[in-house]
């Protein structure tokens, strides 16, 4: 089998199974393990896979910049956003992360709902201008890729806040790798926000399920639940359920 054909097969297996074990696939195809590892290195370099010990897992398509993410899995994000909006109760204080699913969440929120929203996303804050909710904005260095504040000043500001719930956005939700994102400072900011909330719920639109990004945010055991789209990859959802992750299915 030619290298190009092998890579196509590897990508197909990643989408279907959520992971590749280099040793097993080499035996199945009758090629050397080194050949499979070389293919996986090249897929990793191209941003199509993330190498892990013994093989690879799918790379998240959600690591592209903010503008490009607005056209990724839009229907799935809307379903998850509607469900996430229902987790914001009257009188509660809720931290809302940045990103396109978080923005869709506040767009789905009842404008008359009296609550307090804390966010480090200027786009999320601006979307709440016509809402009854009080809005607290966390400042810091603007990370333009995701349109959020990050860095030491933002982390320090977050430590002075307390919330009932945190609606967390990530780019990867994987049964082994946990919750991941594409930037180390952004990952640190997400951890800081989660530490200030009594409960953390993850916004799990379809393209994030079974995918992995470079930097760890939190282990799955540290969150209250993951709001997921029932149309996400069945293998990815099944793996999370097997791990014991509370999946909250959006409708």
Coordinates of C-alpha atoms in Angstrom, one line a residue:
X1 CA 0.0 0.0 0.0
X2 CA 1.3 3.4 -0.9
X3 CA 2.0 5.9 1.8
X4 CA -0.7 8.3 0.6
X5 CA -3.3 5.4 0.7
X6 CA -2.1 4.4 4.2
X7 CA -2.6 8.0 5.4
X8 CA -6.1 8.0 4.0
X9 CA -6.8 4.8 5.8
X10 CA -5.3 6.1 9.0
X11 CA -7.6 9.2 8.9
X12 CA -10.6 7.0 8.2
X13 CA -9.8 4.8 11.2
X14 CA -9.2 7.8 13.4
X15 CA -12.7 9.2 12.5
X16 CA -14.4 5.8 13.0
X17 CA -12.5 4.4 16.1
X18 CA -11.2 7.5 17.8
X19 CA -7.7 6.2 18.0
X20 CA -5.0 4.2 16.3
X21 CA -2.6 1.7 17.9
X22 CA 0.5 1.7 15.6
X23 CA 1.5 -1.9 16.5
X24 CA -1.9 -3.4 15.7
X25 CA -2.4 -1.5 12.5
X26 CA 1.1 -2.4 11.3
X27 CA 0.3 -6.1 11.8
X28 CA -3.0 -5.7 10.0
X29 CA -1.5 -4.0 7.0
X30 CA 1.6 -6.1 6.8
X31 CA 4.0 -3.1 7.1
X32 CA 6.6 -2.1 9.6
X33 CA 5.7 -0.2 12.8
X34 CA 8.2 2.4 11.8
X35 CA 6.2 3.1 8.6
X36 CA 3.0 3.6 10.6
X37 CA 4.8 5.8 13.1
X38 CA 6.2 7.9 10.2
X39 CA 2.8 8.3 8.7
X40 CA 1.4 9.4 12.1
X41 CA 4.2 11.9 12.5
X42 CA 3.4 13.5 9.2
X43 CA -0.3 13.6 10.0
X44 CA 0.5 15.2 13.3
X45 CA 2.7 17.8 11.6
X46 CA -0.2 18.5 9.2
X47 CA -2.6 19.1 12.2
X48 CA -4.7 16.0 11.3
X49 CA -3.8 13.8 14.2
X50 CA -2.2 14.1 17.7
X51 CA 0.5 11.5 18.5
X52 CA 0.2 9.7 21.8
X53 CA 2.1 6.8 23.3
X54 CA 1.7 3.8 21.0
X55 CA -0.3 5.6 18.3
X56 CA -2.5 8.6 17.7
X57 CA -5.9 10.2 18.4
X58 CA -7.9 12.6 16.2
X59 CA -6.8 16.3 16.2
X60 CA -9.6 18.7 17.0
X61 CA -10.8 20.9 14.2
X62 CA -11.8 23.5 16.8
X63 CA -8.2 24.8 17.1
X64 CA -8.6 27.1 14.1
X65 CA -8.9 30.8 14.7
X66 CA -12.1 32.4 16.1
X67 CA -13.4 33.5 12.7
X68 CA -13.0 30.1 11.1
X69 CA -14.6 28.3 14.1
X70 CA -17.8 30.2 13.5
X71 CA -18.6 28.0 10.5
X72 CA -17.6 24.7 12.2
X73 CA -20.4 22.4 13.4
X74 CA -22.9 25.3 13.7
X75 CA -26.0 23.2 14.2
X76 CA -24.4 21.1 16.8
X77 CA -23.2 24.2 18.7
X78 CA -26.7 25.7 18.7
X79 CA -28.1 22.5 20.2
X80 CA -25.5 22.4 22.9
X81 CA -25.9 26.1 23.5
X82 CA -29.6 25.9 24.0
X83 CA -29.1 23.2 26.6
X84 CA -26.3 25.2 28.3
X85 CA -28.5 28.3 28.5
X86 CA -31.0 26.2 30.5
X87 CA -28.3 25.7 33.2
X88 CA -28.3 29.4 34.0
X89 CA -30.9 29.9 36.7
X90 CA -32.6 33.1 37.9
X91 CA -30.4 34.8 40.6
X92 CA -27.4 32.6 39.9
X93 CA -23.8 33.7 39.2
X94 CA -22.3 31.9 36.2
X95 CA -18.9 32.1 34.5
X96 CA -19.1 31.7 30.8
X97 CA -16.0 30.9 28.8
X98 CA -15.1 32.4 25.5
X99 CA -15.5 30.8 22.0
X100 CA -18.2 30.3 19.5
X101 CA -20.3 27.8 21.5
X102 CA -20.2 30.2 24.5
X103 CA -21.4 33.0 22.3
X104 CA -24.2 30.9 21.0
X105 CA -25.1 30.1 24.7
X106 CA -25.7 33.7 25.6
X107 CA -27.5 34.3 22.3
X108 CA -29.9 31.5 23.4
X109 CA -30.4 33.0 26.9
X110 CA -33.7 34.6 27.8
X111 CA -33.1 38.4 27.7
X112 CA -35.3 39.0 30.7
X113 CA -33.4 36.5 32.9
X114 CA -32.0 38.2 36.1
X115 CA -28.6 36.7 36.9
X116 CA -24.9 37.6 37.0
X117 CA -22.6 36.6 34.1
X118 CA -18.8 36.7 34.5
X119 CA -16.8 36.3 31.4
X120 CA -13.3 37.0 30.0
X121 CA -14.7 37.2 26.5
X122 CA -15.4 40.6 25.1
X123 CA -17.7 39.1 22.4
X124 CA -19.7 37.2 25.0
X125 CA -20.0 40.4 27.1
X126 CA -21.1 42.5 24.1
X127 CA -23.8 40.0 23.3
X128 CA -25.3 40.6 26.7
X129 CA -25.8 44.4 26.3
X130 CA -29.6 44.0 25.8
X131 CA -30.0 41.4 28.6
X132 CA -31.2 41.9 32.1
X133 CA -28.2 40.0 33.4
X134 CA -25.5 41.9 35.3
X135 CA -22.2 41.4 33.5
X136 CA -18.7 41.3 35.0
X137 CA -15.8 41.4 32.5
X138 CA -12.4 39.9 33.4
X139 CA -9.6 41.9 31.8
X140 CA -6.1 40.9 30.7
X141 CA -4.0 40.3 27.5
X142 CA -6.3 39.7 24.6
X143 CA -5.7 36.3 23.1
X144 CA -6.9 37.1 19.6
X145 CA -7.1 33.5 18.4
X146 CA -10.0 32.9 20.7
X147 CA -11.1 36.5 21.5
X148 CA -10.6 36.1 25.2
X149 CA -8.5 37.7 28.0
X150 CA -5.6 35.5 29.3
X151 CA -2.3 35.8 31.0
X152 CA -1.2 36.5 34.6
X153 CA -3.5 39.6 35.0
X154 CA -6.6 37.7 33.9
X155 CA -5.8 34.7 36.1
X156 CA -5.2 37.0 39.1
X157 CA -8.5 38.8 38.5
X158 CA -10.4 35.5 38.3
X159 CA -9.2 34.4 41.8
X160 CA -11.2 37.2 43.4
X161 CA -14.5 35.9 42.0
X162 CA -16.9 33.2 43.0
X163 CA -19.7 31.5 40.9
X164 CA -22.3 28.8 41.1
X165 CA -21.4 27.3 37.7
X166 CA -18.8 27.6 35.0
X167 CA -19.7 26.8 31.4
X168 CA -16.3 25.6 30.0
X169 CA -15.4 25.6 26.4
X170 CA -12.6 23.3 25.2
X171 CA -11.4 22.1 21.8
X172 CA -11.0 18.4 22.7
X173 CA -13.0 16.0 24.9
X174 CA -11.4 12.5 25.0
X175 CA -11.9 9.6 27.3
X176 CA -8.1 9.2 27.9
X177 CA -6.7 12.7 27.3
X178 CA -9.5 14.4 29.1
X179 CA -10.3 18.1 28.3
X180 CA -7.7 19.9 26.1
X181 CA -7.2 23.1 24.2
X182 CA -4.7 24.5 21.8
X183 CA -2.8 27.2 23.9
X184 CA -1.1 26.8 27.3
X185 CA -2.1 30.2 28.6
X186 CA -5.7 29.7 27.6
X187 CA -5.6 26.3 29.3
X188 CA -4.3 27.9 32.5
X189 CA -7.1 30.6 32.4
X190 CA -9.7 27.9 32.0
X191 CA -8.4 26.1 35.1
X192 CA -8.4 29.3 37.0
X193 CA -12.0 29.9 36.2
X194 CA -13.0 26.4 37.0
X195 CA -11.4 26.7 40.4
X196 CA -13.8 29.6 41.2
X197 CA -17.0 27.8 40.5
X198 CA -19.0 25.2 42.5
X199 CA -19.8 23.3 39.4
X200 CA -18.2 23.0 35.9
X201 CA -20.2 22.0 32.8
X202 CA -18.4 21.4 29.5
X203 CA -19.8 22.6 26.2
X204 CA -19.3 19.5 24.0
X205 CA -20.4 20.2 20.4
X206 CA -19.9 17.3 18.0
X207 CA -16.5 18.2 16.6
X208 CA -14.9 18.1 20.0
X209 CA -16.0 14.6 21.1
X210 CA -13.1 12.1 20.7
X211 CA -10.7 14.8 19.6
X212 CA -7.5 16.0 21.4
X213 CA -5.5 19.2 21.4
X214 CA -2.0 19.9 22.7
X215 CA -2.6 21.3 26.2
X216 CA -4.5 19.8 29.1
X217 CA -7.2 21.8 30.8
X218 CA -8.8 19.4 33.3
X219 CA -9.3 15.7 33.9
X220 CA -12.8 14.5 33.2
X221 CA -13.3 13.6 36.9
X222 CA -13.1 17.4 37.7
X223 CA -16.3 18.4 35.9
X224 CA -19.9 18.0 36.9
X225 CA -21.1 17.1 33.4
X226 CA -20.6 17.4 29.7
X227 CA -23.3 18.8 27.5
X228 CA -23.2 16.8 24.3
X229 CA -24.9 16.7 21.0
X230 CA -26.5 13.2 20.5
X231 CA -25.4 13.4 16.9
X232 CA -21.7 13.3 17.9
X233 CA -19.6 10.3 16.9
X234 CA -21.1 7.2 18.6
X235 CA -17.7 5.7 19.4
X236 CA -16.6 8.9 21.1
X237 CA -19.7 9.2 23.2
X238 CA -19.6 5.5 24.1
X239 CA -16.0 5.8 25.3
X240 CA -16.9 8.7 27.5
X241 CA -19.8 6.8 29.0
X242 CA -17.6 3.8 29.6
X243 CA -15.3 6.1 31.5
X244 CA -18.2 7.2 33.7
X245 CA -18.4 10.8 32.4
X246 CA -21.9 12.3 33.1
X247 CA -23.2 13.1 29.6
X248 CA -26.1 15.6 29.4
X249 CA -27.7 15.1 26.0
X250 CA -28.9 18.3 24.3
X251 CA -32.0 18.1 22.1

